[in-house]
């Protein structure tokens, strides 16, 4: 792609000038024609090779910065507002792009707008940017194009993106305190082992008596970290590398996703959160007119957990075989009996999308309750962990001194 300057006149005879990114002069002329502008002059903007390469590197870095849910939600709400009052999609896109600072998103929106003006479908243009617009988003827009309800689709998408972002933010906030406490405890143990214990190790060793077991353990731990610190770091790096490599395989990713679901407290919260996301997303696509089977497949890829993704695809396969929705839900073994009963009612009334929203609300309340009380739930575990470390350190340090005092008293 290169930049071209152009001069032309619109249908009213007014002079139009500007810069356009395209792959050839003919493409620029076609785009101007689609805009109702008769080109008078089109010239390639010359750029030295060094600057061109620098721009390419800058564009690559911009593309690596993820688009935030706030940007995506703002885009959806602005499109809803403009489409709702009848503004054409290409004009709406050109107006909206000026409100964003994310260079990767701005460039994508400009290219999408140009594709629309060349005659491409909006959804097909979005599909070219999967890092910004996931398959669920694209399919929703495609459904809106087919039903003529694009404005409503963007309103639903904005609400969906905001709910998902709010849930993730709340989960991260709930996990922040316990993670900090674990890191602080490990850091304190490292500092004591490497700097504090060696300060009195030699003195304790020269007492001549037999050292208590806690003291021996502390001294051995300190010696290990001091003498083998490089190997400890190398081992940690190798373990992390092995984990990353294993997780990149389908089997490894499913294995670690299953492990995550078995972690006390956090596993239950993750399971409930995934099911909440699934039912909420499926309600959204179902309400928007996407066929149920196709919607299940789309939503499965958004869950972020391969184990549950495979379970949901198994769920879809059973429905495709003609098994009733509630029976298929019971057979895959991830939904609670109460939720399965709600699914059964949805089948009987023909209001499965409304019932899915109700189920997602039930799961939301459950996971919100867990997140609100997570500190209370893990406090005993944290106290036991930190208390054990403090007790070990106290015994390791104090017992030798007590023995020395006792020996001195006997003498």
PDB file of C-alpha atoms in Angstrom, residues 53-341:
ATOM      1  CA  UNK A  53      10.700   0.789   6.480  1.00  0.00           C
ATOM      2  CA  UNK A  54      10.440   2.783   9.696  1.00  0.00           C
ATOM      3  CA  UNK A  55       6.728   3.359   9.056  1.00  0.00           C
ATOM      4  CA  UNK A  56       6.234  -0.357   8.412  1.00  0.00           C
ATOM      5  CA  UNK A  57       7.915  -1.192  11.733  1.00  0.00           C
ATOM      6  CA  UNK A  58       5.795   1.410  13.541  1.00  0.00           C
ATOM      7  CA  UNK A  59       2.617  -0.006  11.965  1.00  0.00           C
ATOM      8  CA  UNK A  60       3.616  -3.510  13.065  1.00  0.00           C
ATOM      9  CA  UNK A  61       4.097  -2.383  16.665  1.00  0.00           C
ATOM     10  CA  UNK A  62       0.750  -0.546  16.611  1.00  0.00           C
ATOM     11  CA  UNK A  63      -0.929  -3.736  15.406  1.00  0.00           C
ATOM     12  CA  UNK A  64       0.506  -5.689  18.357  1.00  0.00           C
ATOM     13  CA  UNK A  65      -1.185  -3.404  20.891  1.00  0.00           C
ATOM     14  CA  UNK A  66      -4.564  -5.021  21.677  1.00  0.00           C
ATOM     15  CA  UNK A  67      -7.714  -2.993  21.215  1.00  0.00           C
ATOM     16  CA  UNK A  68      -9.299  -2.418  24.621  1.00  0.00           C
ATOM     17  CA  UNK A  69     -12.896  -3.436  25.386  1.00  0.00           C
ATOM     18  CA  UNK A  70     -13.563   0.250  26.076  1.00  0.00           C
ATOM     19  CA  UNK A  71     -12.586   1.152  22.495  1.00  0.00           C
ATOM     20  CA  UNK A  72     -14.669  -1.684  21.061  1.00  0.00           C
ATOM     21  CA  UNK A  73     -17.673  -0.736  23.179  1.00  0.00           C
ATOM     22  CA  UNK A  74     -17.345   2.931  22.179  1.00  0.00           C
ATOM     23  CA  UNK A  75     -17.173   1.938  18.504  1.00  0.00           C
ATOM     24  CA  UNK A  76     -20.345  -0.155  18.823  1.00  0.00           C
ATOM     25  CA  UNK A  77     -22.270   2.560  20.668  1.00  0.00           C
ATOM     26  CA  UNK A  78     -21.264   5.240  18.161  1.00  0.00           C
ATOM     27  CA  UNK A  79     -22.254   3.016  15.235  1.00  0.00           C
ATOM     28  CA  UNK A  80     -25.580   2.282  16.930  1.00  0.00           C
ATOM     29  CA  UNK A  81     -26.289   5.994  17.419  1.00  0.00           C
ATOM     30  CA  UNK A  82     -25.462   6.931  13.816  1.00  0.00           C
ATOM     31  CA  UNK A  83     -27.129   3.969  12.124  1.00  0.00           C
ATOM     32  CA  UNK A  84     -30.229   4.441  14.291  1.00  0.00           C
ATOM     33  CA  UNK A  85     -30.788   7.918  12.813  1.00  0.00           C
ATOM     34  CA  UNK A  86     -30.103   6.767   9.254  1.00  0.00           C
ATOM     35  CA  UNK A  87     -26.466   7.787   8.657  1.00  0.00           C
ATOM     36  CA  UNK A  88     -24.870   5.575   5.932  1.00  0.00           C
ATOM     37  CA  UNK A  89     -22.319   3.137   7.308  1.00  0.00           C
ATOM     38  CA  UNK A  90     -19.332   4.515   5.340  1.00  0.00           C
ATOM     39  CA  UNK A  91     -20.010   8.103   6.452  1.00  0.00           C
ATOM     40  CA  UNK A  92     -20.528   6.945  10.030  1.00  0.00           C
ATOM     41  CA  UNK A  93     -17.194   5.100   9.952  1.00  0.00           C
ATOM     42  CA  UNK A  94     -15.304   8.138   8.622  1.00  0.00           C
ATOM     43  CA  UNK A  95     -16.773  10.334  11.354  1.00  0.00           C
ATOM     44  CA  UNK A  96     -16.159   7.805  14.119  1.00  0.00           C
ATOM     45  CA  UNK A  97     -12.520   7.070  13.280  1.00  0.00           C
ATOM     46  CA  UNK A  98     -11.473  10.536  14.466  1.00  0.00           C
ATOM     47  CA  UNK A  99     -12.473   9.692  18.059  1.00  0.00           C
ATOM     48  CA  UNK A 100      -9.849   6.932  18.488  1.00  0.00           C
ATOM     49  CA  UNK A 101      -6.140   7.168  19.326  1.00  0.00           C
ATOM     50  CA  UNK A 102      -5.262   3.490  18.852  1.00  0.00           C
ATOM     51  CA  UNK A 103      -3.326   3.653  15.574  1.00  0.00           C
ATOM     52  CA  UNK A 104      -3.931   0.003  14.677  1.00  0.00           C
ATOM     53  CA  UNK A 105      -7.688   0.418  15.149  1.00  0.00           C
ATOM     54  CA  UNK A 106      -7.720   3.711  13.210  1.00  0.00           C
ATOM     55  CA  UNK A 107      -5.892   2.137  10.263  1.00  0.00           C
ATOM     56  CA  UNK A 108      -8.225  -0.876  10.313  1.00  0.00           C
ATOM     57  CA  UNK A 109     -11.347   1.330  10.385  1.00  0.00           C
ATOM     58  CA  UNK A 110     -10.075   3.442   7.474  1.00  0.00           C
ATOM     59  CA  UNK A 111      -9.326   0.339   5.403  1.00  0.00           C
ATOM     60  CA  UNK A 112     -12.728  -1.146   6.269  1.00  0.00           C
ATOM     61  CA  UNK A 113     -14.420   2.092   5.196  1.00  0.00           C
ATOM     62  CA  UNK A 114     -12.572   2.039   1.873  1.00  0.00           C
ATOM     63  CA  UNK A 115     -13.596  -1.591   1.354  1.00  0.00           C
ATOM     64  CA  UNK A 116     -17.242  -0.658   1.965  1.00  0.00           C
ATOM     65  CA  UNK A 117     -16.998   2.164  -0.582  1.00  0.00           C
ATOM     66  CA  UNK A 118     -15.540  -0.317  -3.076  1.00  0.00           C
ATOM     67  CA  UNK A 119     -18.608  -2.515  -2.661  1.00  0.00           C
ATOM     68  CA  UNK A 120     -17.499  -5.089  -0.098  1.00  0.00           C
ATOM     69  CA  UNK A 121     -19.857  -6.186   2.673  1.00  0.00           C
ATOM     70  CA  UNK A 122     -19.189  -4.640   6.062  1.00  0.00           C
ATOM     71  CA  UNK A 123     -18.966  -8.032   7.783  1.00  0.00           C
ATOM     72  CA  UNK A 124     -16.511  -9.364   5.182  1.00  0.00           C
ATOM     73  CA  UNK A 125     -14.317  -6.310   5.744  1.00  0.00           C
ATOM     74  CA  UNK A 126     -14.395  -6.812   9.528  1.00  0.00           C
ATOM     75  CA  UNK A 127     -13.415 -10.453   9.064  1.00  0.00           C
ATOM     76  CA  UNK A 128     -10.020  -9.361   7.719  1.00  0.00           C
ATOM     77  CA  UNK A 129      -9.080  -8.118  11.204  1.00  0.00           C
ATOM     78  CA  UNK A 130      -9.609 -11.115  13.542  1.00  0.00           C
ATOM     79  CA  UNK A 131      -7.344  -9.639  16.245  1.00  0.00           C
ATOM     80  CA  UNK A 132      -9.794  -6.741  16.614  1.00  0.00           C
ATOM     81  CA  UNK A 133     -13.132  -8.286  15.656  1.00  0.00           C
ATOM     82  CA  UNK A 134     -13.589 -11.911  16.842  1.00  0.00           C
ATOM     83  CA  UNK A 135     -15.742 -14.403  14.860  1.00  0.00           C
ATOM     84  CA  UNK A 136     -18.721 -13.890  17.188  1.00  0.00           C
ATOM     85  CA  UNK A 137     -18.623 -10.133  16.528  1.00  0.00           C
ATOM     86  CA  UNK A 138     -18.378 -10.630  12.751  1.00  0.00           C
ATOM     87  CA  UNK A 139     -21.225 -13.149  12.654  1.00  0.00           C
ATOM     88  CA  UNK A 140     -23.457 -10.825  14.653  1.00  0.00           C
ATOM     89  CA  UNK A 141     -22.800  -8.008  12.175  1.00  0.00           C
ATOM     90  CA  UNK A 142     -23.459 -10.383   9.261  1.00  0.00           C
ATOM     91  CA  UNK A 143     -26.784 -11.318  10.818  1.00  0.00           C
ATOM     92  CA  UNK A 144     -27.582  -7.622  11.206  1.00  0.00           C
ATOM     93  CA  UNK A 145     -26.870  -7.069   7.512  1.00  0.00           C
ATOM     94  CA  UNK A 146     -29.238  -9.881   6.570  1.00  0.00           C
ATOM     95  CA  UNK A 147     -32.052  -8.794   8.899  1.00  0.00           C
ATOM     96  CA  UNK A 148     -31.662  -5.047   8.399  1.00  0.00           C
ATOM     97  CA  UNK A 149     -31.219  -4.472  12.146  1.00  0.00           C
ATOM     98  CA  UNK A 150     -27.606  -3.342  12.227  1.00  0.00           C
ATOM     99  CA  UNK A 151     -28.277  -0.610  14.789  1.00  0.00           C
ATOM    100  CA  UNK A 152     -29.815  -3.065  17.278  1.00  0.00           C
ATOM    101  CA  UNK A 153     -26.948  -5.503  16.731  1.00  0.00           C
ATOM    102  CA  UNK A 154     -24.366  -2.868  17.637  1.00  0.00           C
ATOM    103  CA  UNK A 155     -26.310  -1.930  20.765  1.00  0.00           C
ATOM    104  CA  UNK A 156     -26.381  -5.604  21.836  1.00  0.00           C
ATOM    105  CA  UNK A 157     -22.662  -5.949  21.052  1.00  0.00           C
ATOM    106  CA  UNK A 158     -21.797  -2.861  23.106  1.00  0.00           C
ATOM    107  CA  UNK A 159     -23.684  -4.213  26.120  1.00  0.00           C
ATOM    108  CA  UNK A 160     -22.094  -7.640  25.673  1.00  0.00           C
ATOM    109  CA  UNK A 161     -18.539  -6.256  25.451  1.00  0.00           C
ATOM    110  CA  UNK A 162     -19.111  -4.100  28.547  1.00  0.00           C
ATOM    111  CA  UNK A 163     -20.457  -7.029  30.585  1.00  0.00           C
ATOM    112  CA  UNK A 164     -17.554  -9.279  29.607  1.00  0.00           C
ATOM    113  CA  UNK A 165     -15.003  -6.563  30.407  1.00  0.00           C
ATOM    114  CA  UNK A 166     -16.670  -5.830  33.750  1.00  0.00           C
ATOM    115  CA  UNK A 167     -16.601  -9.513  34.691  1.00  0.00           C
ATOM    116  CA  UNK A 168     -12.891  -9.864  33.832  1.00  0.00           C
ATOM    117  CA  UNK A 169     -11.998  -6.684  35.721  1.00  0.00           C
ATOM    118  CA  UNK A 170     -13.852  -7.886  38.804  1.00  0.00           C
ATOM    119  CA  UNK A 171     -12.160 -11.293  38.661  1.00  0.00           C
ATOM    120  CA  UNK A 172      -8.708  -9.711  38.376  1.00  0.00           C
ATOM    121  CA  UNK A 173      -9.533  -7.423  41.292  1.00  0.00           C
ATOM    122  CA  UNK A 174     -10.592 -10.422  43.389  1.00  0.00           C
ATOM    123  CA  UNK A 175      -7.372 -12.298  42.596  1.00  0.00           C
ATOM    124  CA  UNK A 176      -5.047  -9.343  43.164  1.00  0.00           C
ATOM    125  CA  UNK A 177      -4.892  -9.590  46.979  1.00  0.00           C
ATOM    126  CA  UNK A 178      -4.176 -13.343  47.311  1.00  0.00           C
ATOM    127  CA  UNK A 179      -1.574 -13.215  44.538  1.00  0.00           C
ATOM    128  CA  UNK A 180       0.138 -10.287  46.263  1.00  0.00           C
ATOM    129  CA  UNK A 181       0.156 -12.127  49.598  1.00  0.00           C
ATOM    130  CA  UNK A 182       1.708 -15.271  48.100  1.00  0.00           C
ATOM    131  CA  UNK A 183       4.406 -13.263  46.297  1.00  0.00           C
ATOM    132  CA  UNK A 184       5.130 -11.242  49.449  1.00  0.00           C
ATOM    133  CA  UNK A 185       5.454 -14.414  51.560  1.00  0.00           C
ATOM    134  CA  UNK A 186       7.822 -16.048  49.057  1.00  0.00           C
ATOM    135  CA  UNK A 187       9.885 -12.858  48.765  1.00  0.00           C
ATOM    136  CA  UNK A 188      10.174 -12.609  52.557  1.00  0.00           C
ATOM    137  CA  UNK A 189      11.285 -16.228  52.765  1.00  0.00           C
ATOM    138  CA  UNK A 190      13.943 -15.645  50.075  1.00  0.00           C
ATOM    139  CA  UNK A 191      15.294 -12.539  51.829  1.00  0.00           C
ATOM    140  CA  UNK A 192      15.497 -14.304  55.195  1.00  0.00           C
ATOM    141  CA  UNK A 193      17.102 -17.402  53.664  1.00  0.00           C
ATOM    142  CA  UNK A 194      19.749 -15.496  51.699  1.00  0.00           C
ATOM    143  CA  UNK A 195      20.626 -12.600  54.041  1.00  0.00           C
ATOM    144  CA  UNK A 196      19.277 -13.109  57.573  1.00  0.00           C
ATOM    145  CA  UNK A 197      20.030 -16.762  58.284  1.00  0.00           C
ATOM    146  CA  UNK A 198      23.682 -16.664  57.093  1.00  0.00           C
ATOM    147  CA  UNK A 199      24.306 -13.870  59.630  1.00  0.00           C
ATOM    148  CA  UNK A 200      23.986 -16.265  62.586  1.00  0.00           C
ATOM    149  CA  UNK A 201      24.643 -19.629  60.882  1.00  0.00           C
ATOM    150  CA  UNK A 202      28.340 -19.664  61.771  1.00  0.00           C
ATOM    151  CA  UNK A 203      27.654 -18.672  65.364  1.00  0.00           C
ATOM    152  CA  UNK A 204      25.097 -21.452  65.746  1.00  0.00           C
ATOM    153  CA  UNK A 205      27.425 -23.987  64.153  1.00  0.00           C
ATOM    154  CA  UNK A 206      30.187 -23.108  66.650  1.00  0.00           C
ATOM    155  CA  UNK A 207      28.014 -23.831  69.658  1.00  0.00           C
ATOM    156  CA  UNK A 208      29.116 -27.426  69.424  1.00  0.00           C
ATOM    157  CA  UNK A 209      25.738 -28.871  70.293  1.00  0.00           C
ATOM    158  CA  UNK A 210      23.239 -30.634  68.109  1.00  0.00           C
ATOM    159  CA  UNK A 211      21.064 -28.127  66.284  1.00  0.00           C
ATOM    160  CA  UNK A 212      17.258 -28.461  66.363  1.00  0.00           C
ATOM    161  CA  UNK A 213      15.571 -29.869  63.254  1.00  0.00           C
ATOM    162  CA  UNK A 214      13.849 -26.563  62.246  1.00  0.00           C
ATOM    163  CA  UNK A 215      17.233 -24.807  62.400  1.00  0.00           C
ATOM    164  CA  UNK A 216      18.875 -27.513  60.285  1.00  0.00           C
ATOM    165  CA  UNK A 217      16.099 -27.161  57.708  1.00  0.00           C
ATOM    166  CA  UNK A 218      16.479 -23.371  57.625  1.00  0.00           C
ATOM    167  CA  UNK A 219      20.257 -23.584  57.254  1.00  0.00           C
ATOM    168  CA  UNK A 220      19.954 -26.207  54.507  1.00  0.00           C
ATOM    169  CA  UNK A 221      17.411 -24.060  52.681  1.00  0.00           C
ATOM    170  CA  UNK A 222      19.655 -21.005  52.987  1.00  0.00           C
ATOM    171  CA  UNK A 223      22.703 -22.925  51.735  1.00  0.00           C
ATOM    172  CA  UNK A 224      20.697 -24.277  48.816  1.00  0.00           C
ATOM    173  CA  UNK A 225      19.531 -20.836  47.657  1.00  0.00           C
ATOM    174  CA  UNK A 226      23.005 -19.325  48.082  1.00  0.00           C
ATOM    175  CA  UNK A 227      24.996 -22.125  46.429  1.00  0.00           C
ATOM    176  CA  UNK A 228      22.526 -23.088  43.735  1.00  0.00           C
ATOM    177  CA  UNK A 229      20.742 -19.789  43.038  1.00  0.00           C
ATOM    178  CA  UNK A 230      21.845 -19.790  39.392  1.00  0.00           C
ATOM    179  CA  UNK A 231      20.538 -23.311  38.901  1.00  0.00           C
ATOM    180  CA  UNK A 232      17.288 -22.374  40.641  1.00  0.00           C
ATOM    181  CA  UNK A 233      16.789 -19.501  38.182  1.00  0.00           C
ATOM    182  CA  UNK A 234      17.716 -21.750  35.239  1.00  0.00           C
ATOM    183  CA  UNK A 235      15.311 -24.410  36.497  1.00  0.00           C
ATOM    184  CA  UNK A 236      12.473 -21.898  36.849  1.00  0.00           C
ATOM    185  CA  UNK A 237      13.120 -20.563  33.324  1.00  0.00           C
ATOM    186  CA  UNK A 238      13.172 -24.108  31.911  1.00  0.00           C
ATOM    187  CA  UNK A 239       9.944 -24.991  33.717  1.00  0.00           C
ATOM    188  CA  UNK A 240       8.241 -21.873  32.351  1.00  0.00           C
ATOM    189  CA  UNK A 241       9.529 -22.636  28.839  1.00  0.00           C
ATOM    190  CA  UNK A 242       8.329 -26.243  29.106  1.00  0.00           C
ATOM    191  CA  UNK A 243       4.926 -25.045  30.334  1.00  0.00           C
ATOM    192  CA  UNK A 244       4.580 -22.593  27.432  1.00  0.00           C
ATOM    193  CA  UNK A 245       5.663 -25.214  24.885  1.00  0.00           C
ATOM    194  CA  UNK A 246       3.306 -27.829  26.331  1.00  0.00           C
ATOM    195  CA  UNK A 247       0.402 -25.389  26.493  1.00  0.00           C
ATOM    196  CA  UNK A 248       0.803 -24.553  22.795  1.00  0.00           C
ATOM    197  CA  UNK A 249      -0.197 -28.121  21.914  1.00  0.00           C
ATOM    198  CA  UNK A 250      -3.935 -28.965  21.941  1.00  0.00           C
ATOM    199  CA  UNK A 251      -3.381 -31.762  24.460  1.00  0.00           C
ATOM    200  CA  UNK A 252      -1.264 -29.563  26.708  1.00  0.00           C
ATOM    201  CA  UNK A 253      -3.679 -26.659  26.600  1.00  0.00           C
ATOM    202  CA  UNK A 254      -6.609 -28.891  27.521  1.00  0.00           C
ATOM    203  CA  UNK A 255      -4.572 -30.503  30.318  1.00  0.00           C
ATOM    204  CA  UNK A 256      -3.649 -27.178  31.933  1.00  0.00           C
ATOM    205  CA  UNK A 257      -7.158 -25.820  31.439  1.00  0.00           C
ATOM    206  CA  UNK A 258      -8.480 -28.850  33.343  1.00  0.00           C
ATOM    207  CA  UNK A 259      -5.881 -28.297  36.077  1.00  0.00           C
ATOM    208  CA  UNK A 260      -7.029 -24.684  36.454  1.00  0.00           C
ATOM    209  CA  UNK A 261     -10.609 -25.849  36.959  1.00  0.00           C
ATOM    210  CA  UNK A 262      -9.520 -28.087  39.867  1.00  0.00           C
ATOM    211  CA  UNK A 263      -7.764 -25.371  41.882  1.00  0.00           C
ATOM    212  CA  UNK A 264      -9.688 -24.810  45.145  1.00  0.00           C
ATOM    213  CA  UNK A 265     -11.973 -21.746  45.081  1.00  0.00           C
ATOM    214  CA  UNK A 266     -10.494 -20.390  41.840  1.00  0.00           C
ATOM    215  CA  UNK A 267     -11.521 -23.480  39.871  1.00  0.00           C
ATOM    216  CA  UNK A 268     -15.147 -23.205  40.963  1.00  0.00           C
ATOM    217  CA  UNK A 269     -15.144 -19.497  40.187  1.00  0.00           C
ATOM    218  CA  UNK A 270     -13.658 -20.159  36.733  1.00  0.00           C
ATOM    219  CA  UNK A 271     -16.225 -22.873  35.945  1.00  0.00           C
ATOM    220  CA  UNK A 272     -19.128 -20.648  36.922  1.00  0.00           C
ATOM    221  CA  UNK A 273     -17.658 -17.702  35.018  1.00  0.00           C
ATOM    222  CA  UNK A 274     -17.211 -19.757  31.844  1.00  0.00           C
ATOM    223  CA  UNK A 275     -20.793 -21.048  31.973  1.00  0.00           C
ATOM    224  CA  UNK A 276     -22.061 -17.525  32.626  1.00  0.00           C
ATOM    225  CA  UNK A 277     -20.158 -16.272  29.583  1.00  0.00           C
ATOM    226  CA  UNK A 278     -21.439 -19.162  27.454  1.00  0.00           C
ATOM    227  CA  UNK A 279     -25.121 -18.724  28.299  1.00  0.00           C
ATOM    228  CA  UNK A 280     -24.946 -14.922  28.027  1.00  0.00           C
ATOM    229  CA  UNK A 281     -23.196 -15.038  24.625  1.00  0.00           C
ATOM    230  CA  UNK A 282     -25.524 -17.754  23.332  1.00  0.00           C
ATOM    231  CA  UNK A 283     -28.547 -15.705  24.420  1.00  0.00           C
ATOM    232  CA  UNK A 284     -27.109 -12.740  22.516  1.00  0.00           C
ATOM    233  CA  UNK A 285     -26.564 -14.583  19.224  1.00  0.00           C
ATOM    234  CA  UNK A 286     -29.865 -16.459  19.540  1.00  0.00           C
ATOM    235  CA  UNK A 287     -31.775 -13.224  20.147  1.00  0.00           C
ATOM    236  CA  UNK A 288     -30.040 -11.666  17.133  1.00  0.00           C
ATOM    237  CA  UNK A 289     -31.286 -14.375  14.782  1.00  0.00           C
ATOM    238  CA  UNK A 290     -28.238 -16.631  14.492  1.00  0.00           C
ATOM    239  CA  UNK A 291     -29.262 -20.325  14.264  1.00  0.00           C
ATOM    240  CA  UNK A 292     -28.780 -22.075  17.606  1.00  0.00           C
ATOM    241  CA  UNK A 293     -26.336 -24.714  16.349  1.00  0.00           C
ATOM    242  CA  UNK A 294     -24.167 -22.119  14.614  1.00  0.00           C
ATOM    243  CA  UNK A 295     -24.361 -19.864  17.658  1.00  0.00           C
ATOM    244  CA  UNK A 296     -23.106 -22.632  19.971  1.00  0.00           C
ATOM    245  CA  UNK A 297     -20.098 -23.212  17.717  1.00  0.00           C
ATOM    246  CA  UNK A 298     -19.301 -19.486  17.586  1.00  0.00           C
ATOM    247  CA  UNK A 299     -19.603 -19.036  21.344  1.00  0.00           C
ATOM    248  CA  UNK A 300     -17.489 -22.123  22.108  1.00  0.00           C
ATOM    249  CA  UNK A 301     -14.430 -20.423  20.614  1.00  0.00           C
ATOM    250  CA  UNK A 302     -14.757 -17.401  22.929  1.00  0.00           C
ATOM    251  CA  UNK A 303     -14.631 -19.237  26.280  1.00  0.00           C
ATOM    252  CA  UNK A 304     -10.844 -19.233  26.712  1.00  0.00           C
ATOM    253  CA  UNK A 305     -10.802 -22.785  28.106  1.00  0.00           C
ATOM    254  CA  UNK A 306     -10.179 -25.651  25.678  1.00  0.00           C
ATOM    255  CA  UNK A 307     -11.665 -28.280  27.996  1.00  0.00           C
ATOM    256  CA  UNK A 308     -14.984 -26.453  28.137  1.00  0.00           C
ATOM    257  CA  UNK A 309     -14.757 -25.558  24.448  1.00  0.00           C
ATOM    258  CA  UNK A 310     -14.579 -29.273  23.603  1.00  0.00           C
ATOM    259  CA  UNK A 311     -17.491 -29.976  25.962  1.00  0.00           C
ATOM    260  CA  UNK A 312     -19.600 -27.281  24.273  1.00  0.00           C
ATOM    261  CA  UNK A 313     -18.748 -28.626  20.796  1.00  0.00           C
ATOM    262  CA  UNK A 314     -19.806 -32.070  22.049  1.00  0.00           C
ATOM    263  CA  UNK A 315     -23.024 -30.392  23.221  1.00  0.00           C
ATOM    264  CA  UNK A 316     -23.537 -28.969  19.693  1.00  0.00           C
ATOM    265  CA  UNK A 317     -22.894 -32.350  18.066  1.00  0.00           C
ATOM    266  CA  UNK A 318     -25.593 -33.967  20.217  1.00  0.00           C
ATOM    267  CA  UNK A 319     -28.093 -31.238  19.315  1.00  0.00           C
ATOM    268  CA  UNK A 320     -27.255 -31.700  15.612  1.00  0.00           C
ATOM    269  CA  UNK A 321     -28.049 -35.399  16.056  1.00  0.00           C
ATOM    270  CA  UNK A 322     -31.559 -34.439  17.153  1.00  0.00           C
ATOM    271  CA  UNK A 323     -31.111 -34.857  20.901  1.00  0.00           C
ATOM    272  CA  UNK A 324     -33.245 -32.332  22.850  1.00  0.00           C
ATOM    273  CA  UNK A 325     -31.414 -29.285  24.217  1.00  0.00           C
ATOM    274  CA  UNK A 326     -31.961 -30.155  27.884  1.00  0.00           C
ATOM    275  CA  UNK A 327     -30.999 -33.813  27.413  1.00  0.00           C
ATOM    276  CA  UNK A 328     -27.790 -32.863  25.584  1.00  0.00           C
ATOM    277  CA  UNK A 329     -26.987 -30.414  28.395  1.00  0.00           C
ATOM    278  CA  UNK A 330     -27.438 -33.171  30.981  1.00  0.00           C
ATOM    279  CA  UNK A 331     -25.301 -35.688  29.058  1.00  0.00           C
ATOM    280  CA  UNK A 332     -22.190 -33.501  28.759  1.00  0.00           C
ATOM    281  CA  UNK A 333     -22.106 -33.080  32.547  1.00  0.00           C
ATOM    282  CA  UNK A 334     -21.133 -29.434  32.990  1.00  0.00           C
ATOM    283  CA  UNK A 335     -24.506 -27.834  33.820  1.00  0.00           C
ATOM    284  CA  UNK A 336     -26.240 -27.963  37.208  1.00  0.00           C
ATOM    285  CA  UNK A 337     -29.639 -29.732  37.543  1.00  0.00           C
ATOM    286  CA  UNK A 338     -31.350 -26.372  38.086  1.00  0.00           C
ATOM    287  CA  UNK A 339     -29.967 -25.013  34.799  1.00  0.00           C
ATOM    288  CA  UNK A 340     -30.963 -28.175  32.929  1.00  0.00           C
ATOM    289  CA  UNK A 341     -34.505 -27.760  34.270  1.00  0.00           C
TER     290      UNK A 341
END
